[in-house]
mmCIF file with all atom_site columns, C-alpha atoms and ligand atoms in Angstrom:
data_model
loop_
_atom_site.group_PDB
_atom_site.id
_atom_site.type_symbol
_atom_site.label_atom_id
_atom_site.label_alt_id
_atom_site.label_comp_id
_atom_site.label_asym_id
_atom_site.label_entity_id
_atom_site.label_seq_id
_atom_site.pdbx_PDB_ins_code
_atom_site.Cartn_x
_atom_site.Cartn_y
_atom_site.Cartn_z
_atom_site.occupancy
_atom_site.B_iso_or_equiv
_atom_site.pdbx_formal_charge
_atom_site.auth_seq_id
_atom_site.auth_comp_id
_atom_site.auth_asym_id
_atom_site.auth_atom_id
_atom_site.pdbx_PDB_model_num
ATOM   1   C  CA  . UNK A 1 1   ? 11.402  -3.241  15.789  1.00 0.00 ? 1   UNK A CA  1
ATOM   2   C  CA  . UNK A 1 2   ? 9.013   -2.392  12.913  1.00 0.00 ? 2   UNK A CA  1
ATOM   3   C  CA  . UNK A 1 3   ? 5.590   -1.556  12.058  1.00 0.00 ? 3   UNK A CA  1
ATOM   4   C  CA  . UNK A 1 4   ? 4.716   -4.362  9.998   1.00 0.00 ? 4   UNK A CA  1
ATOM   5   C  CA  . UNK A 1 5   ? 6.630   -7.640  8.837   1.00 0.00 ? 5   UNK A CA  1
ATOM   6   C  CA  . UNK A 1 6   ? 6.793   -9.325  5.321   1.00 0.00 ? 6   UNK A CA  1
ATOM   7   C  CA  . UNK A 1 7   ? 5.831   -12.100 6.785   1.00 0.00 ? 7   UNK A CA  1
ATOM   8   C  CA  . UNK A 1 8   ? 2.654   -10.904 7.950   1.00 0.00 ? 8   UNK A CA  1
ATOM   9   C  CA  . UNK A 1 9   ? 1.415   -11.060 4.521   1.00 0.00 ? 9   UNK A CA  1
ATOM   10  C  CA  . UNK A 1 10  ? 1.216   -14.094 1.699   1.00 0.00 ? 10  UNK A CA  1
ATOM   11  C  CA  . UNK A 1 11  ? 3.492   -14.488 -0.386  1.00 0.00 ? 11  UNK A CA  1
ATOM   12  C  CA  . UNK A 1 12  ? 2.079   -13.644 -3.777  1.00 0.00 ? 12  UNK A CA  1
ATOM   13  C  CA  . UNK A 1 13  ? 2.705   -15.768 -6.892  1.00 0.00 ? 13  UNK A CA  1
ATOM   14  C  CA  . UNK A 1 14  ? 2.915   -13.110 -9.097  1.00 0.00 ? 14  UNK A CA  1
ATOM   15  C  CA  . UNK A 1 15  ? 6.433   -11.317 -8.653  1.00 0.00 ? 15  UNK A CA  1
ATOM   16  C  CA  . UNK A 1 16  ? 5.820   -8.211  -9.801  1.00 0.00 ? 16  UNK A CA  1
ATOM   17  C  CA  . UNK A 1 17  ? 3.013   -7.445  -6.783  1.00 0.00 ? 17  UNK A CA  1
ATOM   18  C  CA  . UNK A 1 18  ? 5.547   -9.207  -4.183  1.00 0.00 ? 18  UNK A CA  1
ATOM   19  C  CA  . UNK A 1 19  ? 8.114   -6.710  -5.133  1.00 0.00 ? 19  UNK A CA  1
ATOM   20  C  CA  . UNK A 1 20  ? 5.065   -3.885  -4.580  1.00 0.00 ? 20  UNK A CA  1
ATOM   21  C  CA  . UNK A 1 21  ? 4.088   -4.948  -1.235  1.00 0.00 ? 21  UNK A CA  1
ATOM   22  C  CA  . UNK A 1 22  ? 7.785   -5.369  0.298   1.00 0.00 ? 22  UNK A CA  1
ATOM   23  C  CA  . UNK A 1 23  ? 8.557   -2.123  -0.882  1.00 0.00 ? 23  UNK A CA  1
ATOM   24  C  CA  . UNK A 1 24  ? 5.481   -1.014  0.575   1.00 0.00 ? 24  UNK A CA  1
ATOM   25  C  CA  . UNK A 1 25  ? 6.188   -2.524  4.185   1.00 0.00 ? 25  UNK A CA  1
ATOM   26  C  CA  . UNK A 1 26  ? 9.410   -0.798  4.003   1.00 0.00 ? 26  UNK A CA  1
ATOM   27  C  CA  . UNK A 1 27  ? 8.155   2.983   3.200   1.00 0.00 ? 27  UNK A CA  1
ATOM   28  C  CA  . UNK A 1 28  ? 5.854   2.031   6.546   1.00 0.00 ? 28  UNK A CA  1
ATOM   29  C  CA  . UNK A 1 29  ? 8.698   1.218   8.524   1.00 0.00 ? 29  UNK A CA  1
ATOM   30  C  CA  . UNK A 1 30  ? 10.829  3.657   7.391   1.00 0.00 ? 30  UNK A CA  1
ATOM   31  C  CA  . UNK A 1 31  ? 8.034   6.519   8.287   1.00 0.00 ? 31  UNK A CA  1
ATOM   32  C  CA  . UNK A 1 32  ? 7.650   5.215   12.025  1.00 0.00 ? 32  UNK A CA  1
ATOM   33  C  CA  . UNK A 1 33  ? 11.196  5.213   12.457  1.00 0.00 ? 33  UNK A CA  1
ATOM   34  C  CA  . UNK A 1 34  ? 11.657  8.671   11.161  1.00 0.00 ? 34  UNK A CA  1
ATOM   35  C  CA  . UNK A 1 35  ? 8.380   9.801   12.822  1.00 0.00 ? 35  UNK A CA  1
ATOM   36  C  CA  . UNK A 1 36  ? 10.151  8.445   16.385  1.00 0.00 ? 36  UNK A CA  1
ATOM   37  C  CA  . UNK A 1 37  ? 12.935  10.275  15.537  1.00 0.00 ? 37  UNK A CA  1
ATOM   38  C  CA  . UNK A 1 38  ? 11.008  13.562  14.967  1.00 0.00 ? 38  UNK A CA  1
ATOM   39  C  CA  . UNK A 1 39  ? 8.857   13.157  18.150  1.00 0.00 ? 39  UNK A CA  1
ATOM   40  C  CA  . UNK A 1 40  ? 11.951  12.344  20.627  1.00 0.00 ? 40  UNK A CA  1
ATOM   41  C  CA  . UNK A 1 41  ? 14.370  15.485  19.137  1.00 0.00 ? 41  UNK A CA  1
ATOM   42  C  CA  . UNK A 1 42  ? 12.500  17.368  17.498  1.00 0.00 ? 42  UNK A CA  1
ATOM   43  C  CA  . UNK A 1 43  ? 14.434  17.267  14.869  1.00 0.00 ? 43  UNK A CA  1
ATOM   44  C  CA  . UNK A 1 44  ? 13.477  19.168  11.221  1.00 0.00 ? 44  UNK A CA  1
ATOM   45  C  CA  . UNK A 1 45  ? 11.130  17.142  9.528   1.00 0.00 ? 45  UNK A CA  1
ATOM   46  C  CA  . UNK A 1 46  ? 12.046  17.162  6.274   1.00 0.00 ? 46  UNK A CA  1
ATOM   47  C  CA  . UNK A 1 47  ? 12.750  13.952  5.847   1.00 0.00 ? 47  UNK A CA  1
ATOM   48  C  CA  . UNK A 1 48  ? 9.450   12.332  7.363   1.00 0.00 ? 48  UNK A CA  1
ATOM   49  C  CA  . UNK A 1 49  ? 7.619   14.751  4.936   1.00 0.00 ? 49  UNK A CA  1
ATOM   50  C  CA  . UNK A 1 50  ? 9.574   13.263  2.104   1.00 0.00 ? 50  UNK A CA  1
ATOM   51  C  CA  . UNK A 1 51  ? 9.485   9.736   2.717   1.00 0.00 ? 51  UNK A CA  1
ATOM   52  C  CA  . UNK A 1 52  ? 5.340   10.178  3.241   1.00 0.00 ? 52  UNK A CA  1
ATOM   53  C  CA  . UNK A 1 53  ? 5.574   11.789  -0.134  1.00 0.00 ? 53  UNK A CA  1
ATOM   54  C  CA  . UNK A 1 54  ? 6.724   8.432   -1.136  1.00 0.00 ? 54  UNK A CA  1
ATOM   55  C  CA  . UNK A 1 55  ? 4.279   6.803   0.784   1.00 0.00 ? 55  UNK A CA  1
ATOM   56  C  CA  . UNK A 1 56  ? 1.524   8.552   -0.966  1.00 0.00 ? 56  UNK A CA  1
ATOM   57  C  CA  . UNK A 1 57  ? 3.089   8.079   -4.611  1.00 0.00 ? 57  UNK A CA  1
ATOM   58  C  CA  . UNK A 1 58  ? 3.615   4.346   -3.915  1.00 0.00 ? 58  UNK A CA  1
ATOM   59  C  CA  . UNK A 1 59  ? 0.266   3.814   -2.542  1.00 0.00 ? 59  UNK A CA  1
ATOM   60  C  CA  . UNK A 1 60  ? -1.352  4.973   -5.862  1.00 0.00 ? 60  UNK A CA  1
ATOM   61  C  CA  . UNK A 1 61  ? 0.732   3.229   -7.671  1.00 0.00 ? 61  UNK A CA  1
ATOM   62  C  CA  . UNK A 1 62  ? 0.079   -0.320  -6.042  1.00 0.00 ? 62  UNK A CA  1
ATOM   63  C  CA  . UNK A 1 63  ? -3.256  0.009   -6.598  1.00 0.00 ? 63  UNK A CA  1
ATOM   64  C  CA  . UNK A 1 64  ? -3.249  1.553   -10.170 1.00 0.00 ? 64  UNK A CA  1
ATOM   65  C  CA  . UNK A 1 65  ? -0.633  -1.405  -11.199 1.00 0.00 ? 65  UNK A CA  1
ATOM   66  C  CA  . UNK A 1 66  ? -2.946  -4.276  -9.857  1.00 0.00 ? 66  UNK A CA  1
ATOM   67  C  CA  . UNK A 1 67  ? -6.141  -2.768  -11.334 1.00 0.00 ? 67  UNK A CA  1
ATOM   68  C  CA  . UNK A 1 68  ? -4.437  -2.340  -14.425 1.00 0.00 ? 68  UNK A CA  1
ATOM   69  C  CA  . UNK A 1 69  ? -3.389  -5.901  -14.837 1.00 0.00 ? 69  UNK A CA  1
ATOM   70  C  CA  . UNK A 1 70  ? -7.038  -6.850  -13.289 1.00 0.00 ? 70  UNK A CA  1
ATOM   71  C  CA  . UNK A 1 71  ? -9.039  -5.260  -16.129 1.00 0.00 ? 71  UNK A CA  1
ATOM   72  C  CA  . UNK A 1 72  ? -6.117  -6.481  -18.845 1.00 0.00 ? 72  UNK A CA  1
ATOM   73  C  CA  . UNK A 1 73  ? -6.765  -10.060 -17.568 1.00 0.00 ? 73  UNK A CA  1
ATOM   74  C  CA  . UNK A 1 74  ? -10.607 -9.399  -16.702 1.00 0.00 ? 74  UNK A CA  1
ATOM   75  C  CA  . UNK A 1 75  ? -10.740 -10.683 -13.345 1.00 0.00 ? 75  UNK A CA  1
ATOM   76  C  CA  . UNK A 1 76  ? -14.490 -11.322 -12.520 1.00 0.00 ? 76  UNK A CA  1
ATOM   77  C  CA  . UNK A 1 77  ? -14.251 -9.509  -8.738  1.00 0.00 ? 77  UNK A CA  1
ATOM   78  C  CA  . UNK A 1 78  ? -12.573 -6.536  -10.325 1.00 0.00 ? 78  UNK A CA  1
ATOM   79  C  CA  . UNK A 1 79  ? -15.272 -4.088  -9.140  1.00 0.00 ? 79  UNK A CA  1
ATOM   80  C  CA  . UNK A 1 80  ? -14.976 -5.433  -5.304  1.00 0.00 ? 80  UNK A CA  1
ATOM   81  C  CA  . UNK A 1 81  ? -10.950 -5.067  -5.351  1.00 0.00 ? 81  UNK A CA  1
ATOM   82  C  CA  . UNK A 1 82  ? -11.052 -1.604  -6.595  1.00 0.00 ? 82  UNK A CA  1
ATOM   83  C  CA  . UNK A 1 83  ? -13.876 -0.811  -4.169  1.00 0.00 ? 83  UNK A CA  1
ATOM   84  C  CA  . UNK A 1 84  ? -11.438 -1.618  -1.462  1.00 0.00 ? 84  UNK A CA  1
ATOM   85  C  CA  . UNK A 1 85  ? -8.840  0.365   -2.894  1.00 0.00 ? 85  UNK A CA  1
ATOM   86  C  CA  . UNK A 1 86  ? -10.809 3.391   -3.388  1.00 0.00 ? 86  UNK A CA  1
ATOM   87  C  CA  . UNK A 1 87  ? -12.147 3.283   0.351   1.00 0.00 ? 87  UNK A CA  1
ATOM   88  C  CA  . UNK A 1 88  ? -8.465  3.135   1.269   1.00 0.00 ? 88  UNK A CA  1
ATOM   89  C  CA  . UNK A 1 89  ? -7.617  5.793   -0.758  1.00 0.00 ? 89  UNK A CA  1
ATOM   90  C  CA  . UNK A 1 90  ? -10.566 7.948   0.076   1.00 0.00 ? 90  UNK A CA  1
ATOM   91  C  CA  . UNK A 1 91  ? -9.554  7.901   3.818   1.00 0.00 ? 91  UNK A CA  1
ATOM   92  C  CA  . UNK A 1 92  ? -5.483  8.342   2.994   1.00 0.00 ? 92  UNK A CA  1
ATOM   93  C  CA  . UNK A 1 93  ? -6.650  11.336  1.346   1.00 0.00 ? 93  UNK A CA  1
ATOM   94  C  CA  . UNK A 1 94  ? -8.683  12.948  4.242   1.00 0.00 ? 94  UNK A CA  1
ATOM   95  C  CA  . UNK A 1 95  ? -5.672  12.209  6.316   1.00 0.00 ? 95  UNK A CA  1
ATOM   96  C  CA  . UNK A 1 96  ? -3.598  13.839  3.768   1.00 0.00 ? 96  UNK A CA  1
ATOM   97  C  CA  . UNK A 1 97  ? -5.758  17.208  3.405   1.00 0.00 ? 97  UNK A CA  1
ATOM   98  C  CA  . UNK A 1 98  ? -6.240  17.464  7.201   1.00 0.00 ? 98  UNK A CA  1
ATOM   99  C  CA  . UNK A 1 99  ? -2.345  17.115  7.882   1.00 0.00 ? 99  UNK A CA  1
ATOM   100 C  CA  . UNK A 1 100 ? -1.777  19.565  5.043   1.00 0.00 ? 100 UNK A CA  1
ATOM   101 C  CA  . UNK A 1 101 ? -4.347  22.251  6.424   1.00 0.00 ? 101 UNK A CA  1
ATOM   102 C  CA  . UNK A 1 102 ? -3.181  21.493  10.060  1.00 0.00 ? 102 UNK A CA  1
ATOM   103 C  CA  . UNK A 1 103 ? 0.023   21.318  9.511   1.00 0.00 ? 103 UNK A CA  1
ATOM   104 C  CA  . UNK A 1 104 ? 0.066   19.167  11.958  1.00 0.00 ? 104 UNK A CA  1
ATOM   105 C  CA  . UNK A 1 105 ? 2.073   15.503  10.927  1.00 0.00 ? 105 UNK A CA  1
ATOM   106 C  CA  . UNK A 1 106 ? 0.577   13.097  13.488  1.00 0.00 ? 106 UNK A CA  1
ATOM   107 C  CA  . UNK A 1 107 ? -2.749  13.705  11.438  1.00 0.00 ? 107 UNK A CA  1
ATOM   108 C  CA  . UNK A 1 108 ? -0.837  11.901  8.318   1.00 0.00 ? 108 UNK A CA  1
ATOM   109 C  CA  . UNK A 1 109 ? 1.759   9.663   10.486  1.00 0.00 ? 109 UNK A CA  1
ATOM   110 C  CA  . UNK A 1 110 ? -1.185  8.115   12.888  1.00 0.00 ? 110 UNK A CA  1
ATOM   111 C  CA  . UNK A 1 111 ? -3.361  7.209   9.691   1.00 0.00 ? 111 UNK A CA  1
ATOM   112 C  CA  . UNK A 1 112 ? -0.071  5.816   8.597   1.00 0.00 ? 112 UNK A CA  1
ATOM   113 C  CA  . UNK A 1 113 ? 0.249   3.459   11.709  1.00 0.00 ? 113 UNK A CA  1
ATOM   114 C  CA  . UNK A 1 114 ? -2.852  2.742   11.573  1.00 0.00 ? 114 UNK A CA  1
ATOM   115 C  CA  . UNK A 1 115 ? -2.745  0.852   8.035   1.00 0.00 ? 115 UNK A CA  1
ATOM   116 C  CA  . UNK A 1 116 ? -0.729  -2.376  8.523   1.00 0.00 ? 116 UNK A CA  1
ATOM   117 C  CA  . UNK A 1 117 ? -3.977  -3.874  10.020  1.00 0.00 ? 117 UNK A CA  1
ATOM   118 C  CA  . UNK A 1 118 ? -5.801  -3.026  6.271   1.00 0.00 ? 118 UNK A CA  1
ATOM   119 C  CA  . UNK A 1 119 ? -2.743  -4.210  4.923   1.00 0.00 ? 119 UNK A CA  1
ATOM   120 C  CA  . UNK A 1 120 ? -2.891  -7.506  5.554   1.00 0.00 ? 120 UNK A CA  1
ATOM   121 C  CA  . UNK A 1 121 ? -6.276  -8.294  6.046   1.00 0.00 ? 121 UNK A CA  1
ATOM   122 C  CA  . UNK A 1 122 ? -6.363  -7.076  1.913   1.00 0.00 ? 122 UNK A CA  1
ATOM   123 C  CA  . UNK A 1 123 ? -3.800  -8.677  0.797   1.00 0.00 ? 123 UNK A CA  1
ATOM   124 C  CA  . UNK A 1 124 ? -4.268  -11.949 2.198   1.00 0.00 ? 124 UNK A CA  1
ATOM   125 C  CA  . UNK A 1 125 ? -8.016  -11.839 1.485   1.00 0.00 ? 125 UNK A CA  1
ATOM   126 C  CA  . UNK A 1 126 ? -8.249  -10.021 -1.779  1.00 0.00 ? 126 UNK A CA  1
ATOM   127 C  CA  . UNK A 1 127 ? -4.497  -9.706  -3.624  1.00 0.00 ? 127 UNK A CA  1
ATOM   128 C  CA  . UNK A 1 128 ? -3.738  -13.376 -2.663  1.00 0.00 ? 128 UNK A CA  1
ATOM   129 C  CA  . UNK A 1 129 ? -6.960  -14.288 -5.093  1.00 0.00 ? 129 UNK A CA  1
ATOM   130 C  CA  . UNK A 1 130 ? -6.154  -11.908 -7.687  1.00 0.00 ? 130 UNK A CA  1
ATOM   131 C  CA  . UNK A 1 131 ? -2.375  -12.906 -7.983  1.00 0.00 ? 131 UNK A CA  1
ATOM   132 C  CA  . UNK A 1 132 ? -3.086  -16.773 -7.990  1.00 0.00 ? 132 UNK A CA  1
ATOM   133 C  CA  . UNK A 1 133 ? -5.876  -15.856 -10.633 1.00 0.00 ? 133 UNK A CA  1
ATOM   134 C  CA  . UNK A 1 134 ? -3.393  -13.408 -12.716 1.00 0.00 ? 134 UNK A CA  1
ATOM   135 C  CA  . UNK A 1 135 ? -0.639  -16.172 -12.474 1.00 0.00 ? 135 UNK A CA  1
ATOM   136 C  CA  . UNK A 1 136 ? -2.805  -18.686 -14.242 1.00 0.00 ? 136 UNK A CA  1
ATOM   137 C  CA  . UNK A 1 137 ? -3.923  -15.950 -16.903 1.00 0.00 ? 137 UNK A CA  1
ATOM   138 C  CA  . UNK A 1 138 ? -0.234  -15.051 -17.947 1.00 0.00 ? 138 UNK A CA  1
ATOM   139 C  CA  . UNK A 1 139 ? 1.233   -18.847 -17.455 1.00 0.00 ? 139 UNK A CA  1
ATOM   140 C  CA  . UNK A 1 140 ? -2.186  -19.494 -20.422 1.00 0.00 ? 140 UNK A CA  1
ATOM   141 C  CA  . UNK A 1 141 ? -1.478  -16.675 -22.405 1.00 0.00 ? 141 UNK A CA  1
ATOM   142 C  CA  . UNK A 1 142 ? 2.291   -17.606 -22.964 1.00 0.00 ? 142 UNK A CA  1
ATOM   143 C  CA  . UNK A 1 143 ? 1.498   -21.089 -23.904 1.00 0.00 ? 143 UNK A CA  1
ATOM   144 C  CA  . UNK A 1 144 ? -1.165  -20.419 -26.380 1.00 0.00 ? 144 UNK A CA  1
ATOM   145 C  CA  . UNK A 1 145 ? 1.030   -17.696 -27.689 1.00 0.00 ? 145 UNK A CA  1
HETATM 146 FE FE1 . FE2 B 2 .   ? -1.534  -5.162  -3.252  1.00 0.00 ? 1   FE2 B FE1 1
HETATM 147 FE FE1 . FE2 B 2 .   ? -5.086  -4.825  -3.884  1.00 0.00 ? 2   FE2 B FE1 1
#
């Protein structure tokens, strides 16, 4: 069982933003898995706290990367993609402060449950658009030189 499924999202053309999003599917897995583990024993959770770490790193750097190659590229809906992106990352950081202050982890690991749903509603309504429209930019740029 798992949070979320590659599937569940398109495909992208553009390999480098594939690569992002499976690895991103997997850090989400990987943190309700550990976050079971931690809720049936108890267990230290050290390794839940590191793998959100990840999470948090990754997350920036998904966005960051495909607004990077946006504005290289100028994709004319840059300004509504990176809206989305900072709305997302406005709310994973008020989850983040309020599990740091609480010290309380199911403040960070329910926000993190929550996301597949924004997950794939963005990608297959906003990153499918911007990779088909990168794709075309790159395949142009290496034939005129
Ligand atoms: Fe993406
Ligand atoms: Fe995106």
């Amino acid at each position: 069982m798992g949070l979320i499924y590659a599937e569940q999202v398109d495909f992208m053309s553009l390999e480098s933003m594939q690569e992002t999003h499976e690895r991103e599917i997997k850090i989400l897995n990987d943190i309700d898995k550990l976050a079971i583990d931690h809720q049936l024993d108890k267990t230290d959770p050290a390794q839940l706290i590191a793998k959100i770490e990840e999470y948090i790193v990754h997350v920036k750097e998904h966005f960051a990367s495909e607004e990077r190659l946006m504005r290289k590229y100028n994709f004319p809906s840059y300004d509504m993609h990176k809206t989305a992106h900072d709305m997302f990352l406005a709310d994973l950081d008020y989850a983040t402060s309020q599990w740091r202050r609480s010290a309380n982890i199911e403040k960070i690991t329910n926000f993190v449950r929550k996301t597949p749903e924004w997950i794939v509603l963005h990608v297959n309504t906003v990153d499918t658009p911007t990779s088909n429209y990168l794709v075309k930019m790159i395949e142009k740029e290496s034939i005129s030189g």
